[in-house]
XYZ file of C-alpha atoms in Angstrom:
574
model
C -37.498 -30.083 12.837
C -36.229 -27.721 15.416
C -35.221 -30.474 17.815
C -33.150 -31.981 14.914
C -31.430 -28.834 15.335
C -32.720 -27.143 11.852
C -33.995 -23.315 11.661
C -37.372 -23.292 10.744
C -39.083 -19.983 10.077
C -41.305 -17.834 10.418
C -41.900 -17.706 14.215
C -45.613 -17.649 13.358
C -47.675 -19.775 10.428
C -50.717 -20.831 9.122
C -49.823 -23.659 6.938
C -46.460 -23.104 5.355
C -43.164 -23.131 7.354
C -39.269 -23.028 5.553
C -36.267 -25.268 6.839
C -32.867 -24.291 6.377
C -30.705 -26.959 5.006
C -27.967 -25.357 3.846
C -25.744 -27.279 1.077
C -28.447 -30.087 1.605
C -31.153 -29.004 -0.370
C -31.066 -31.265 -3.555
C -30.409 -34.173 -1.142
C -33.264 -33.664 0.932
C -35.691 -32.449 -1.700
C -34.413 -35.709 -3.658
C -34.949 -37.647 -0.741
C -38.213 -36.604 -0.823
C -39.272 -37.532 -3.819
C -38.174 -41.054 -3.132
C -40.183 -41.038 0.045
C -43.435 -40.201 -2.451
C -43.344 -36.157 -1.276
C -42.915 -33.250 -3.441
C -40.960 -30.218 -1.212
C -40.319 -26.509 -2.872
C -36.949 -24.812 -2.930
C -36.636 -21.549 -1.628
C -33.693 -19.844 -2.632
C -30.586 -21.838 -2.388
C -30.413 -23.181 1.108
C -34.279 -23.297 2.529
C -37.273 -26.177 2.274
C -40.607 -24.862 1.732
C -43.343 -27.128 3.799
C -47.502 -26.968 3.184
C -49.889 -28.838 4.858
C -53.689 -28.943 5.099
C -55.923 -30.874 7.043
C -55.772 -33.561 3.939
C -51.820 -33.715 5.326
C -51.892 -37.344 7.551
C -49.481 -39.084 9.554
C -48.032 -40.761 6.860
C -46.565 -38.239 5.058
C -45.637 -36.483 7.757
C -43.708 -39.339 9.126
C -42.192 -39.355 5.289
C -41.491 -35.439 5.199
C -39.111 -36.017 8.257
C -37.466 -39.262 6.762
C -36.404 -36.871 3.865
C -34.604 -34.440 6.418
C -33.331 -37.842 7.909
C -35.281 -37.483 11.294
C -36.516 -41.072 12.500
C -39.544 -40.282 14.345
C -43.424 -41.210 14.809
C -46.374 -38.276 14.415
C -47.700 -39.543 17.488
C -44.527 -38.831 19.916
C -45.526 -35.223 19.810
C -48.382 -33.258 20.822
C -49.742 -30.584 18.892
C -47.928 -27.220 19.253
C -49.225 -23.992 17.537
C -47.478 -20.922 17.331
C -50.387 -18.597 15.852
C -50.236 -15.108 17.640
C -53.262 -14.793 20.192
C -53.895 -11.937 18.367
C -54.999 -13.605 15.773
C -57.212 -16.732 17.221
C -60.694 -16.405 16.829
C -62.839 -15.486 19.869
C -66.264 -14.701 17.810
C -68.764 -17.143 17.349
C -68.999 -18.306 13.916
C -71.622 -20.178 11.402
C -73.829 -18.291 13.207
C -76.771 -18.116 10.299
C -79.551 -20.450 10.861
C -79.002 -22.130 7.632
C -75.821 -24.180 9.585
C -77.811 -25.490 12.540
C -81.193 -26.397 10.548
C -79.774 -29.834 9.147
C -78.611 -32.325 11.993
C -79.369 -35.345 10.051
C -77.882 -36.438 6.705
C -81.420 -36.980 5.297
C -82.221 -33.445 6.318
C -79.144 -32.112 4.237
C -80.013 -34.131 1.257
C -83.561 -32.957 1.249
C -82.532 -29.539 1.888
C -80.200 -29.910 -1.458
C -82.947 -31.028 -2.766
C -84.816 -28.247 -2.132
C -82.549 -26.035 -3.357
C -81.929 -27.883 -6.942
C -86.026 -28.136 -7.213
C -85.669 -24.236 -6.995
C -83.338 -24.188 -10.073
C -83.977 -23.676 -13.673
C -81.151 -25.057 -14.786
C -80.031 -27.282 -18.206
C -80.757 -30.624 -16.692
C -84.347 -29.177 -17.387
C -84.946 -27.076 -20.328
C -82.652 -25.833 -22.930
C -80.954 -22.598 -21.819
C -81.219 -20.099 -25.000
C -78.618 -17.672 -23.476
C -76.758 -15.763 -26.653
C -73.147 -15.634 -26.799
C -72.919 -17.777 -24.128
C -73.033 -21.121 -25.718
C -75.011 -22.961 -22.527
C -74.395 -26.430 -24.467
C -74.539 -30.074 -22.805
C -71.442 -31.382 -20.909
C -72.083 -34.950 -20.958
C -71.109 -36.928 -18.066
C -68.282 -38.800 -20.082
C -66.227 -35.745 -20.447
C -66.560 -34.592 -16.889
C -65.647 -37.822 -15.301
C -61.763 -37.711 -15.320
C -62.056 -34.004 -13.878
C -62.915 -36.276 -10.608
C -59.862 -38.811 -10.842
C -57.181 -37.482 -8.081
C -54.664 -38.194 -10.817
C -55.909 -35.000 -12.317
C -57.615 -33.069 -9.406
C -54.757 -33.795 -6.983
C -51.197 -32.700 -9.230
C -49.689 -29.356 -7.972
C -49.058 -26.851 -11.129
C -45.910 -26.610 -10.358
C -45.276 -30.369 -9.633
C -41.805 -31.542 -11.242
C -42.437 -32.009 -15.214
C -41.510 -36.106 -14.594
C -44.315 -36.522 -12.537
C -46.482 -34.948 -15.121
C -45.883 -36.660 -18.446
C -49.279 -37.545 -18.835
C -50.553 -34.225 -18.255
C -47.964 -32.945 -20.548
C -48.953 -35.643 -22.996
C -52.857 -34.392 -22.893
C -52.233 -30.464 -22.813
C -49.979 -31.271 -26.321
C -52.469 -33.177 -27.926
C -55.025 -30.700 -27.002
C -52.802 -27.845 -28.211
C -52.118 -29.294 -31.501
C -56.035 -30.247 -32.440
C -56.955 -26.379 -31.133
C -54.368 -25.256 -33.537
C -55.704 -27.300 -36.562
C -59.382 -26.033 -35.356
C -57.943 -22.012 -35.381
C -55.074 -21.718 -38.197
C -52.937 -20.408 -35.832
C -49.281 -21.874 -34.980
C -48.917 -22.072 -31.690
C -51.745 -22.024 -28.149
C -51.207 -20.541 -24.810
C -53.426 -22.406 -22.114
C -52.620 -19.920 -19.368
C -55.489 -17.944 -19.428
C -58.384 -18.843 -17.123
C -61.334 -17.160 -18.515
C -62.500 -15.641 -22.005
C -61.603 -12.277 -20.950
C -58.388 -13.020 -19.559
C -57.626 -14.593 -23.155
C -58.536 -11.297 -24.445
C -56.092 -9.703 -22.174
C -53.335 -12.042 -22.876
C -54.133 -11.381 -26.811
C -53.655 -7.873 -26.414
C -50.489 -8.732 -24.383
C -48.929 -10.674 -27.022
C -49.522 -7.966 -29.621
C -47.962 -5.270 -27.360
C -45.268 -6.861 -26.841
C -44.947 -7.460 -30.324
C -44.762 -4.194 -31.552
C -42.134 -3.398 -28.640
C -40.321 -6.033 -30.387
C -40.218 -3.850 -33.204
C -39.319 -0.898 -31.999
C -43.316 -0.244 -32.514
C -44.160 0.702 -28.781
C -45.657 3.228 -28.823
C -48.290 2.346 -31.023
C -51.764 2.575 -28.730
C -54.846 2.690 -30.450
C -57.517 -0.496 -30.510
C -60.187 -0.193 -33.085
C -63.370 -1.771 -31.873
C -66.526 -1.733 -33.453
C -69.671 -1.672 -31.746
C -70.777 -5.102 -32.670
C -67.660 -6.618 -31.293
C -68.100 -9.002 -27.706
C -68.963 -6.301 -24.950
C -65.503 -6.963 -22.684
C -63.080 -6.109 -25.980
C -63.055 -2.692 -25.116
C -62.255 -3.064 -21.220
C -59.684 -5.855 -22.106
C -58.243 -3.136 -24.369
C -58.348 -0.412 -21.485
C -56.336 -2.538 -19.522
C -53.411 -2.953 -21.364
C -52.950 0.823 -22.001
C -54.847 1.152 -25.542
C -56.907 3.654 -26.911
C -59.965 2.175 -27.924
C -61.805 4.193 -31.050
C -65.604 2.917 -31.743
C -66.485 2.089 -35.458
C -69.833 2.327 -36.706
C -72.354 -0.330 -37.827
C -74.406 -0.284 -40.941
C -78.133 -1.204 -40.696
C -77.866 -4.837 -41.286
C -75.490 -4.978 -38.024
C -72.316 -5.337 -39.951
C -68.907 -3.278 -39.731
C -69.408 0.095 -41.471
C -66.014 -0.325 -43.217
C -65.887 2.620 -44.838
C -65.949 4.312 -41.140
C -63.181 1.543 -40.453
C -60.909 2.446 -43.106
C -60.981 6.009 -42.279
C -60.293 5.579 -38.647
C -57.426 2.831 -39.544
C -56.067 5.912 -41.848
C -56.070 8.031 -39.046
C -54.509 6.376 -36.871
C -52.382 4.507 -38.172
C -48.908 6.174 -37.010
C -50.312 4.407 -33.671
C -52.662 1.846 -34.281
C -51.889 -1.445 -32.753
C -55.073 -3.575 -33.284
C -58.259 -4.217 -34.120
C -60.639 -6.457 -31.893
C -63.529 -7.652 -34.095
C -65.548 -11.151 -33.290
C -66.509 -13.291 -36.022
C -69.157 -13.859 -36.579
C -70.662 -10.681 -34.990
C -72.160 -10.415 -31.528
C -75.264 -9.633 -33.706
C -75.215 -12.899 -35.085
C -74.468 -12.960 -38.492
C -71.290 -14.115 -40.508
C -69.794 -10.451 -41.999
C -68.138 -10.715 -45.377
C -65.966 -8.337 -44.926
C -63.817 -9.777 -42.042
C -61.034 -10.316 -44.518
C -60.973 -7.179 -45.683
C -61.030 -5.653 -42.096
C -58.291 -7.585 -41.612
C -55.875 -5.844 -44.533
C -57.277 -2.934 -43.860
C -55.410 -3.511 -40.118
C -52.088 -4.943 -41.632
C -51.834 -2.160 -44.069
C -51.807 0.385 -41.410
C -49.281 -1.512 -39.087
C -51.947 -2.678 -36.785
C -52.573 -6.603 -35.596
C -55.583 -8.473 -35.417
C -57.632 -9.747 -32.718
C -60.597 -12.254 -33.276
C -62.646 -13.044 -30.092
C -63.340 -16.707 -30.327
C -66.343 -16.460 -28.011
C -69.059 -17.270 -31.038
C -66.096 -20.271 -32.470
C -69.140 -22.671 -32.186
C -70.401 -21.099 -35.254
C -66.800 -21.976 -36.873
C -65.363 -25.214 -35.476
C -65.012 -27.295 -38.897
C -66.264 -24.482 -41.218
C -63.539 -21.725 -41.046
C -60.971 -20.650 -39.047
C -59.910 -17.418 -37.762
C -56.246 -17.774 -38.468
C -57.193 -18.024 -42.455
C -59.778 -15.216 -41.712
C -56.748 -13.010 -41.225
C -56.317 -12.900 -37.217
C -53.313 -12.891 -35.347
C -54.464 -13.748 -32.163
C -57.698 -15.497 -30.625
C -58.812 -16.416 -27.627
C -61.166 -19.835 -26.928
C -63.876 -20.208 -25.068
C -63.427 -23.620 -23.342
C -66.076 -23.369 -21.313
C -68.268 -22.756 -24.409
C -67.628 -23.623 -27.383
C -65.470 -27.342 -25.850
C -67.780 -28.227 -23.498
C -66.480 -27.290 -20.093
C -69.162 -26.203 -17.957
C -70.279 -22.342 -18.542
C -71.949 -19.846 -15.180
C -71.825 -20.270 -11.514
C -68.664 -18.641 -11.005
C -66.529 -21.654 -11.804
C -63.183 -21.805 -13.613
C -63.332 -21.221 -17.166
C -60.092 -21.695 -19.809
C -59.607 -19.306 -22.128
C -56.255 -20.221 -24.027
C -55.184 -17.867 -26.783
C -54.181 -19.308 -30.304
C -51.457 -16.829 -32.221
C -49.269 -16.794 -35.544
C -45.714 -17.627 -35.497
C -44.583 -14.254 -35.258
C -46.222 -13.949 -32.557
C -45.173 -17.343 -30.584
C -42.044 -14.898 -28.498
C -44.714 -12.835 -26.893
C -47.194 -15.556 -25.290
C -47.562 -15.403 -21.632
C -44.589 -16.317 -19.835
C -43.911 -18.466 -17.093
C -45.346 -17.503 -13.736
C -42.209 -18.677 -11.573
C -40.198 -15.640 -13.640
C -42.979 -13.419 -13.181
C -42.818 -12.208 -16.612
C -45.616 -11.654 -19.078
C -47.597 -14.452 -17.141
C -51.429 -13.725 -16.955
C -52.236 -16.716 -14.512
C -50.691 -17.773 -11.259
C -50.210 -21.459 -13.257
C -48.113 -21.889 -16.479
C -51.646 -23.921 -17.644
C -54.332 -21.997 -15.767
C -57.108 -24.407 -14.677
C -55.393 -27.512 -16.534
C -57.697 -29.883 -14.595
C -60.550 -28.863 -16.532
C -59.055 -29.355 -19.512
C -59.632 -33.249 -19.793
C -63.253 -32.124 -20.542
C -62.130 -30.350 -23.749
C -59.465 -33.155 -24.749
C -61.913 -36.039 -24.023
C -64.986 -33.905 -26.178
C -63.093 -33.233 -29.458
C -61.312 -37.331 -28.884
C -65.393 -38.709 -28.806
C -66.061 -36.344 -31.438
C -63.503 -36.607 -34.255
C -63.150 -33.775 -36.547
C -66.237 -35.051 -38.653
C -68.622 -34.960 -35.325
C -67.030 -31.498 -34.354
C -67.975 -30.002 -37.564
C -71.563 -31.526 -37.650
C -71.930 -29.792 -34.715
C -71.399 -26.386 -35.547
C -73.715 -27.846 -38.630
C -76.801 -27.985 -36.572
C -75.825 -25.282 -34.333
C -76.621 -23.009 -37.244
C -79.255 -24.674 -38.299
C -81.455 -24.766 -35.263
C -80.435 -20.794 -34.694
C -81.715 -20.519 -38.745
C -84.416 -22.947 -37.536
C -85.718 -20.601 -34.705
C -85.355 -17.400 -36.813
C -87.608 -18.957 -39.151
C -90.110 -20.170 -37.082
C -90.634 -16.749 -35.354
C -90.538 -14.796 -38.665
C -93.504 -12.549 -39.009
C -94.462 -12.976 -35.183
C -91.309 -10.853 -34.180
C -88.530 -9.013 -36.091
C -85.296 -10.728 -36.610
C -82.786 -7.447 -36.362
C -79.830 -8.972 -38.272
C -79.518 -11.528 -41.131
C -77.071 -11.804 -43.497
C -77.003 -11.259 -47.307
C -79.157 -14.114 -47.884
C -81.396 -13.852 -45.129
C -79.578 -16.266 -42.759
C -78.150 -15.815 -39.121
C -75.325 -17.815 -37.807
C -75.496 -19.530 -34.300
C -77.842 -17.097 -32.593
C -80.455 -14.489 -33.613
C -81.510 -11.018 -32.364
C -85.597 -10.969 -31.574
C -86.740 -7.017 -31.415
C -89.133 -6.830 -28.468
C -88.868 -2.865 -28.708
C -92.086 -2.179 -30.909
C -93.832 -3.574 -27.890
C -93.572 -1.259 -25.689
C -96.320 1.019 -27.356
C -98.553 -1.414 -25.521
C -96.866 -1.365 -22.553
C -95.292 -4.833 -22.685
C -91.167 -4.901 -21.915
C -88.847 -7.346 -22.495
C -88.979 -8.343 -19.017
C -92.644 -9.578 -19.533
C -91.594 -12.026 -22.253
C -88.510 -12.634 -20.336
C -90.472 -13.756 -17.274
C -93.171 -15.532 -19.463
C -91.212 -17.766 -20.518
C -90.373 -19.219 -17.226
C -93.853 -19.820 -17.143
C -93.251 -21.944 -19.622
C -90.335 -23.775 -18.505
C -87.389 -22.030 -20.163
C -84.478 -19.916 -18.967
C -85.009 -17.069 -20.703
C -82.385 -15.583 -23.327
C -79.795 -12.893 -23.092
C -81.642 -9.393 -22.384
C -80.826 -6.318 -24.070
C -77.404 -7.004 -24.684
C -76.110 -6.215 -27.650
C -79.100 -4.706 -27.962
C -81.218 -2.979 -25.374
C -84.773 -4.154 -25.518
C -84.305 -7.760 -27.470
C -83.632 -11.137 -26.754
C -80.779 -12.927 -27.934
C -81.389 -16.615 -28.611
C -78.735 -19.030 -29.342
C -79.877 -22.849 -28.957
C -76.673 -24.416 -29.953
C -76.222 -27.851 -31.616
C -77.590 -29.715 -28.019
C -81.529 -28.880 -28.505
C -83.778 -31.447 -30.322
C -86.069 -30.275 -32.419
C -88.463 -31.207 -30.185
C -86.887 -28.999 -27.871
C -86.723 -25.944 -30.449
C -90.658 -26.344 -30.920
C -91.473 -26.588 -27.993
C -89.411 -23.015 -27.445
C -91.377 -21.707 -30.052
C -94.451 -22.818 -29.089
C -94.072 -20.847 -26.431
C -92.798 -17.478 -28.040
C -95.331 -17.707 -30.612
C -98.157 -17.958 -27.779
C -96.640 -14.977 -25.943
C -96.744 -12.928 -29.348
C -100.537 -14.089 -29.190
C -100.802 -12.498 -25.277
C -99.392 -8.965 -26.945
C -102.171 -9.129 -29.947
C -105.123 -9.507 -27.483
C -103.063 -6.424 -25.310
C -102.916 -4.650 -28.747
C -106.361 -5.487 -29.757
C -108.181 -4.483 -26.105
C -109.136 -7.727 -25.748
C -107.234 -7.461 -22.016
C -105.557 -4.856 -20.009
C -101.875 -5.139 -19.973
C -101.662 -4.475 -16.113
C -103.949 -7.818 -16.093
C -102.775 -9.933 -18.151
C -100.380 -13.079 -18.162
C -97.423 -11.163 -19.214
C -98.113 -8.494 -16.440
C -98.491 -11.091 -13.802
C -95.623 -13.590 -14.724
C -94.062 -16.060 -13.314
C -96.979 -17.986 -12.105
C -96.267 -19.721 -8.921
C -98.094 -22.976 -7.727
C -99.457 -20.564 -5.000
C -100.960 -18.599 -7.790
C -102.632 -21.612 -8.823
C -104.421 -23.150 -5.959
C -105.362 -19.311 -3.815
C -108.566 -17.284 -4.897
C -108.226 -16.087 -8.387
C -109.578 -13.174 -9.730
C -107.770 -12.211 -12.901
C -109.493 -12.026 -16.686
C -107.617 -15.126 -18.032
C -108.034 -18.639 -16.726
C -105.547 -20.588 -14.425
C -104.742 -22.973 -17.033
C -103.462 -20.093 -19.554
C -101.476 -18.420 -16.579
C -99.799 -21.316 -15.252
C -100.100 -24.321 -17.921
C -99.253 -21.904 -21.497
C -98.018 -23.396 -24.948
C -94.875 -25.061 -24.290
C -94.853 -26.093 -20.339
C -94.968 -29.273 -19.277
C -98.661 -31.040 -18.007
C -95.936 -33.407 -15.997
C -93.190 -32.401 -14.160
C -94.012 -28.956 -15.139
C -91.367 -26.262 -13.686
C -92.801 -24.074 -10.810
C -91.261 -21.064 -10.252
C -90.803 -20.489 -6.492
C -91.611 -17.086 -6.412
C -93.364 -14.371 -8.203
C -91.279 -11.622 -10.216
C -88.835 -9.679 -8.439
C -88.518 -5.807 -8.992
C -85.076 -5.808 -10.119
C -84.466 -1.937 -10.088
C -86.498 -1.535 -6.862
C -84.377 -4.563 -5.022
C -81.434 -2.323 -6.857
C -81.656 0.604 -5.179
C -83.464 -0.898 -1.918
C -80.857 -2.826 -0.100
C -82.465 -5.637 2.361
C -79.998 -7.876 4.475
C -81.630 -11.323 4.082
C -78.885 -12.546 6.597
C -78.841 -11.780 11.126
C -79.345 -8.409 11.438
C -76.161 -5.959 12.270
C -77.100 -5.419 15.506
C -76.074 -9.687 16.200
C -72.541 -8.998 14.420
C -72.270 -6.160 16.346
C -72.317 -8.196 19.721
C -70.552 -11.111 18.253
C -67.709 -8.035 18.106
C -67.714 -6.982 21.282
């Protein structure tokens, strides 16, 4: 570029340099495009450039055809212009894990390894509440790997997009007939950045109205536990409302607190049905309760797989709700990776959604779609599904949570049911009256990997139970064989209760049982087929935990670096 006589800056780069065209910046950005290369304009007159070490010949051979430079890659030698400063002089992949697989067999057995270590879906069902750990079958996910989706730029020119465009509208549109609500937002990229972009929308709503000032989020306690931070962050007031006993909204403590506040309230954030599992009937009247007083509602869609089909939030009375993609549609949920979290609003609502991120107004997400490459797995989940297999669905979804609930009735407490006795998609088991006998919810917790399962969600929303939500993905085979295994454990507490064995040795003491457990001297009161081989695990390809239990609050406060000591980084330094 510079001996074609064009300013290129900076002086120093990484990846990205910009060319000064002047008046030719169209022209060459056009001429681009016809050479099969996207460029960015900066400003009026400059060419922004990024490459990566995908970046070939080729296209850079086609990047200087565009700026109408006739040359081959190979009549130049490298040149870098990174600052000395800056160029690494420490040794690097320096752990032992880099240099301990030379061969390609080595690596794969060392994956191997690795996945043998996991407890993961692919083996048992993952009861997790609230967090909808459903199957993501291997049609959906395919297209995520296609480079016609994996490879397009967010902010690649909208006519090299149409498909895209095509798929995010189609996806929009069945979301909307799924919610009640007008219009969808797929900017967000998690479920609580959907919250904040709710809470957003509303805000800038009642600013819109001359209402700004308003500041105050009512949350009751049963409501999904990141509401109230979501609600923090956009400036809001958040003012707890009470539960009754059977888990529900107190809403004669909501009414009161709406009444109080209502000079300034600007929402309510309630999720339906409850994080306690159970369908309230008195969302709608939460919901006028909120309008009368000026306020807007906020449904969290986290527990929609309860819903899809049955009801929708937008007829519930909500103004705004977020949706779990990575739940409720399929995309894959934990490990860190992207989630989607679009919002669904009313039409008076529509002028506040997230704006677009090249403006750098009211945009949540550094991409006007978030993560849209995931969302093929969504589009392609409801397309195989239809409305009729989507609603089925949330059909057994229930059912095996009701199925569950009724299994373990009279061996544990169920903490919340509805009017008729029913949960929804997940149900609440009280561990607490345990503890008289010394057994925690960390026993059970850890007793059940003995038996092959992930356990559920611990003490949250409750502190000392076990949330258990199977979803619609579980056989009944499956669900048996789940409670099978809690029903055995309950029989392990009754021989604790009845002195028939001392909790300190017993199997829920000692567990997980590891194959090393099995086969060294054993000297505890119970045999080695009831530690290791209980109700529920597998005779073949049983799951072997790799190591015994793991003193969470000691490893807590008791820091140990499992990586080179300090004293190597500190020479790698000098």
């Amino acid at each position: 570029m510079k001996d074609a006589g064009f300013e290129v800056s900076p002086e120093s780069y990484f990846d990205t340099i910009t060319v000064d065209v002047g008046l030719l910046q169209k022209g060459v950005m056009q001429a681009a495009v016809n050479e099969g290369v996207n460029l960015r304009a900066v400003g009026r007159t400059r060419i922004g450039i990024t490459l990566d070490e995908r970046t070939r010949p080729a296209t850079i051979e086609a990047v200087w055809r565009a700026f109408g430079i006739d040359r081959a890659d190979e009549d130049y030698a490298p040149h870098y212009q990174m600052p000395d400063s800056l160029i690494r002089q420490s040794d690097y992949l320096t752990h032992p894990v880099f240099h301990m697989n030379r061969a390609e067999t080595e690596m794969m057995r060392y994956m191997r390894r690795l996945a043998d270590r996991d407890l993961a879906l692919d083996r048992a069902m993952i009861p997790l509440g609230s967090c909808t750990m459903k199957l993501n079958s291997a049609a959906e996910m395919m297209p995520v790997t296609w480079d016609s989706f994996s490879l397009l730029h967010p902010f690649v020119p909208k006519d090299q997009a149409q498909g895209y465009t095509q798929m995010i509208e189609d996806l929009s549109a069945k979301l909307c007939d799924v919610t009640g609500y007008a219009a969808i937002s797929m900017q967000p990229n998690s479920g609580a950045q959907g919250e904040y972009a709710g809470l957003l929308t509303i805000a800038g709503y009642h600013r819109a109205q001359g209402q700004g000032h308003r500041n105050v989020c009512l949350i009751p306690v049963n409501a999904h536990g990141t509401n109230p931070a979501s609600a923090q962050m956009v400036g809001w007031k958040v003012v707890a409302v009470k539960c009754d006993d059977q888990g529900s909204i107190d809403v004669a403590d909501f009414r009161a607190k709406a009444e109080q506040h209502a000079d300034n309230l600007a929402g309510t954030m309630i999720t339906y049905p409850s994080t306690h599992g159970v369908f309230e009937e008195t969302v709608k009247e939460v919901c006028e309760i909120t309008h009368a007083h000026g306020g807007q509602v906020y449904i969290d869609g986290a527990n929609m797989n309860a819903m899809v089909g049955l009801s929708r939030p937008g007829d519930l009375g909500g103004d705004v709700s977020h949706l779990n993609l990575h739940k409720t549609f399929c995309i894959p949920h934990g490990g860190g990776g992207p989630g989607m979290g679009p919002i669904g609003v009313k039409a008076h609502l529509i002028p506040h959604l997230p704006g677009d991120p090249n403006t750098g107004e009211g945009a949540v997400s550094a991409a006007p779609f978030g993560s849209p490459s995931l969302l093929p797995i969504s589009w392609a989940y409801c397309l195989m599904m239809g409305g009729e297999g989507l609603t089925q669905a949330t059909r057994v979804a229930i059912l095996n949570a009701n199925y569950i609930a009724k299994r373990l009735e009279g061996a544990y407490d169920i903490l919340y049911r509805g009017r008729t006795g029913r949960v929804a998609h997940e149900c609440i088991v009280d561990t607490r009256p345990f503890a008289e006998h010394g057994v925690t919810v960390d026993d059970i917790a850890k007793r059940l990997v003995d038996n092959g399962f992930h356990a559920p969600t611990m003490s949250w929303p409750v502190a000392g139970t076990l949330m258990i939500e199977p979803t619609e993905s579980e056989t009944k085979a499956e669900l048996d064989r789940f409670c099978d295994a809690m029903l055995a454990i309950r029989a392990e507490i009754d021989a604790i209760a009845g002195g028939e064995m001392p909790y300190d040795q017993s199997p829920l003491h000692h567990a997980p049982h590891t194959m090393e457990d099995l086969i060294k001297d054993w000297d505890r009161p119970y045999s080695r087929e009831q530690g290791c081989f209980p109700p529920g695990a597998f005779r073949v390809d049983k799951y072997w935990p790799p190591v015994n239990r793991v003193d969470n609050v000691f490893g807590d406060r008791n820091l140990l670096c499992t990586c080179p000591p300090m004293d190597d980084y500190l020479e790698a330094a000098e």
